[in-house]
Short mmCIF file of C-alpha atoms and ligand atoms in Angstrom, two decimals:
data_model
loop_
_atom_site.label_atom_id
_atom_site.label_comp_id
_atom_site.label_asym_id
_atom_site.label_seq_id
_atom_site.Cartn_x
_atom_site.Cartn_y
_atom_site.Cartn_z
CA UNK A 592 1.26 13.93 -2.32
CA UNK A 593 -0.04 13.42 1.62
CA UNK A 594 -0.60 10.10 2.71
CA UNK A 595 -2.09 8.58 6.20
CA UNK A 596 -0.16 5.16 7.31
CA UNK A 597 -0.75 2.74 9.57
CA UNK A 598 2.54 3.75 11.86
CA UNK A 599 2.42 -0.23 12.50
CA UNK A 600 4.36 0.32 9.28
CA UNK A 601 6.61 3.07 10.16
CA UNK A 602 7.76 0.69 12.74
CA UNK A 603 6.04 2.04 15.94
CA UNK A 604 5.10 -0.62 18.55
CA UNK A 605 1.00 -0.15 18.43
CA UNK A 606 -0.19 -3.52 17.75
CA UNK A 607 -2.21 -5.68 19.69
CA UNK A 608 0.75 -7.82 20.96
CA UNK A 609 2.62 -4.43 21.94
CA UNK A 610 4.85 -5.52 18.27
CA UNK A 611 5.37 -3.49 14.81
CA UNK A 612 5.18 -4.37 11.24
CA UNK A 613 7.82 -2.41 10.07
CA UNK A 614 7.80 -2.74 5.99
CA UNK A 615 11.19 -2.86 5.01
CA UNK A 616 10.28 -2.81 0.99
CA UNK A 617 12.48 -0.58 -1.30
CA UNK A 618 8.26 0.35 -2.35
CA UNK A 619 7.10 1.87 0.98
CA UNK A 620 11.05 3.31 1.04
CA UNK A 621 10.61 5.43 -1.70
CA UNK A 622 7.25 6.11 -0.50
CA UNK A 623 7.90 8.11 2.50
CA UNK A 624 10.71 9.83 0.74
CA UNK A 625 8.47 11.53 -1.65
CA UNK A 626 5.39 12.43 -0.01
CA UNK A 627 3.81 13.99 2.68
CA UNK A 628 3.54 11.48 5.94
CA UNK A 629 0.92 11.12 8.12
CA UNK A 630 1.54 8.26 10.72
CA UNK A 631 -2.14 6.48 12.88
CA UNK A 632 -3.08 4.08 14.73
CA UNK A 633 -7.09 3.86 14.84
CA UNK A 634 -7.37 1.32 17.78
CA UNK A 635 -4.78 3.98 19.64
CA UNK A 636 -6.22 7.25 18.76
CA UNK A 637 -9.58 4.93 19.96
CA UNK A 638 -8.27 5.31 22.94
CA UNK A 639 -7.87 1.32 23.65
CA UNK A 640 -4.03 0.14 24.73
CA UNK A 641 -0.89 -1.73 24.11
CA UNK A 642 -0.66 -4.65 24.14
CA UNK A 643 -4.58 -4.65 23.89
CA UNK A 644 -6.85 -8.47 23.29
CA UNK A 645 -7.07 -8.96 19.36
CA UNK A 646 -10.22 -8.01 18.11
CA UNK A 647 -11.99 -9.34 14.62
CA UNK A 648 -15.36 -8.70 13.06
CA UNK A 649 -18.72 -10.11 13.64
CA UNK A 650 -22.29 -8.98 12.31
CA UNK A 651 -20.75 -5.45 12.60
CA UNK A 652 -18.80 -5.73 15.83
CA UNK A 653 -15.39 -6.31 17.02
CA UNK A 654 -14.96 -8.42 19.34
CA UNK A 655 -12.57 -9.90 21.52
CA UNK A 656 -12.01 -14.06 22.04
CA UNK A 657 -13.15 -13.08 25.78
CA UNK A 658 -16.22 -10.98 24.10
CA UNK A 659 -15.18 -7.66 25.14
CA UNK A 660 -16.86 -4.86 22.78
CA UNK A 661 -15.13 -3.00 20.87
CA UNK A 662 -17.12 -2.11 18.63
CA UNK A 663 -17.41 1.71 19.59
CA UNK A 664 -13.23 2.46 20.11
CA UNK A 665 -12.39 1.60 16.36
CA UNK A 666 -15.70 3.22 15.32
CA UNK A 667 -13.77 6.44 17.59
CA UNK A 668 -10.42 5.67 15.70
CA UNK A 669 -11.47 4.73 12.36
CA UNK A 670 -13.96 8.80 12.40
CA UNK A 671 -10.51 10.69 13.32
CA UNK A 672 -8.40 8.69 10.81
CA UNK A 673 -11.26 10.70 8.77
CA UNK A 674 -10.99 13.52 10.26
CA UNK A 675 -7.22 14.26 10.23
CA UNK A 676 -7.55 13.18 6.30
CA UNK A 677 -9.74 15.87 5.09
CA UNK A 678 -8.33 18.66 7.53
CA UNK A 679 -4.96 17.61 5.54
CA UNK A 680 -6.29 16.83 2.83
CA UNK A 681 -4.91 13.85 2.22
CA UNK A 682 -6.60 11.34 -0.29
CA UNK A 683 -4.63 8.07 0.27
CA UNK A 684 -4.12 5.76 2.15
CA UNK A 685 -2.37 2.69 3.05
CA UNK A 686 -2.45 0.70 5.97
CA UNK A 687 -2.12 -3.19 7.11
CA UNK A 688 -3.57 -5.46 5.87
CA UNK A 689 -5.41 -7.65 6.93
CA UNK A 690 -6.50 -5.61 10.60
CA UNK A 691 -10.01 -5.48 11.96
CA UNK A 692 -9.20 -1.85 11.54
CA UNK A 693 -6.88 -1.44 8.65
CA UNK A 694 -7.59 -4.16 6.54
CA UNK A 695 -8.84 -2.83 2.98
CA UNK A 696 -9.59 -6.31 1.11
CA UNK A 697 -9.28 -9.26 3.45
CA UNK A 698 -10.18 -9.92 7.34
CA UNK A 699 -10.32 -12.86 10.07
CA UNK A 700 -13.77 -13.97 10.06
CA UNK A 701 -14.26 -13.42 13.00
CA UNK A 702 -14.34 -16.19 15.43
CA UNK A 703 -10.29 -16.65 15.75
CA UNK A 704 -9.98 -19.76 13.40
CA UNK A 705 -7.24 -17.29 11.37
CA UNK A 706 -9.73 -17.58 8.33
CA UNK A 707 -9.00 -14.53 6.08
CA UNK A 708 -12.82 -13.43 4.24
CA UNK A 709 -13.55 -10.80 1.90
CA UNK A 710 -13.76 -7.32 3.94
CA UNK A 711 -12.33 -5.07 5.21
CA UNK A 712 -10.95 -3.13 8.19
CA UNK A 713 -13.97 -0.77 10.36
CA UNK A 714 -10.88 2.28 9.50
CA UNK A 715 -10.66 1.43 5.55
CA UNK A 716 -14.14 1.05 5.17
CA UNK A 717 -14.70 4.89 6.39
CA UNK A 718 -11.99 6.31 4.56
CA UNK A 719 -13.03 4.14 1.75
CA UNK A 720 -16.52 4.98 1.65
CA UNK A 721 -15.66 9.29 1.69
CA UNK A 722 -13.34 8.49 -1.34
CA UNK A 723 -10.29 8.10 0.35
CA UNK A 724 -8.07 5.59 -1.77
CA UNK A 725 -6.91 2.63 0.53
CA UNK A 726 -3.56 1.10 -0.29
CA UNK A 727 -2.16 -2.23 2.05
CA UNK A 728 1.60 -2.86 2.06
CA UNK A 729 1.42 -5.66 -0.81
CA UNK A 730 0.11 -3.27 -2.97
CA UNK A 731 2.81 -0.30 -3.05
CA UNK A 732 3.34 -1.00 -6.89
CA UNK A 733 -0.18 0.02 -7.23
CA UNK A 734 0.38 2.92 -4.37
CA UNK A 735 3.04 4.43 -6.84
CA UNK A 736 0.56 3.77 -10.02
CA UNK A 737 -2.39 5.94 -9.14
CA UNK A 738 -0.28 8.57 -7.52
CA UNK A 739 1.20 9.20 -10.49
CA UNK A 740 -1.91 8.92 -12.66
CA UNK A 741 -3.11 11.93 -10.55
CA UNK A 742 -0.13 13.74 -10.59
S1 LIG B 1435 -5.55 -1.04 14.15
FE1 LIG B 1435 -3.64 -0.13 11.83
S2 LIG B 1435 -2.01 0.92 12.57
FE2 LIG B 1435 -3.31 0.22 14.93
S3 LIG B 1435 -1.78 -1.44 15.07
FE3 LIG B 1435 -3.71 -1.82 14.32
S4 LIG B 1435 -3.00 -2.53 11.66
FE4 LIG B 1435 -1.93 -1.03 12.71
#
């Protein structure tokens, strides 16, 4: 199965602060071993540098704490992710939880208060709308079940 995975989960140093978020879960390793993986970071692909200011979604815009508007870059990165998925017949994505790009069910509230609310990041949301099933790193078992169901 072809799977799009957030680059930071694969250990790439692409997070806003220049760090990675390598997933060490044994199920994650199994997913890597048994599938065809496409690493992708929508924020970097959208043209943002690393490190970069952290951003959150507020009123349908992606803004940094100093009020820089990253909406265009986030949107471009999400569109590139979708194009990659369509071209390569990718119907599953495993994306980093809580990110304003990659988060699939919870994101921060837009006020930089570390408060999570229901919602999804720009990339996760676009993929989901286009029938690409999005999981996060806390839903690895669900992802495996989904693959087994599809096989
Ligand atoms: S945009 Fe996604 S892949 Fe890139 S660093 Fe943030 S969570 Fe990771």
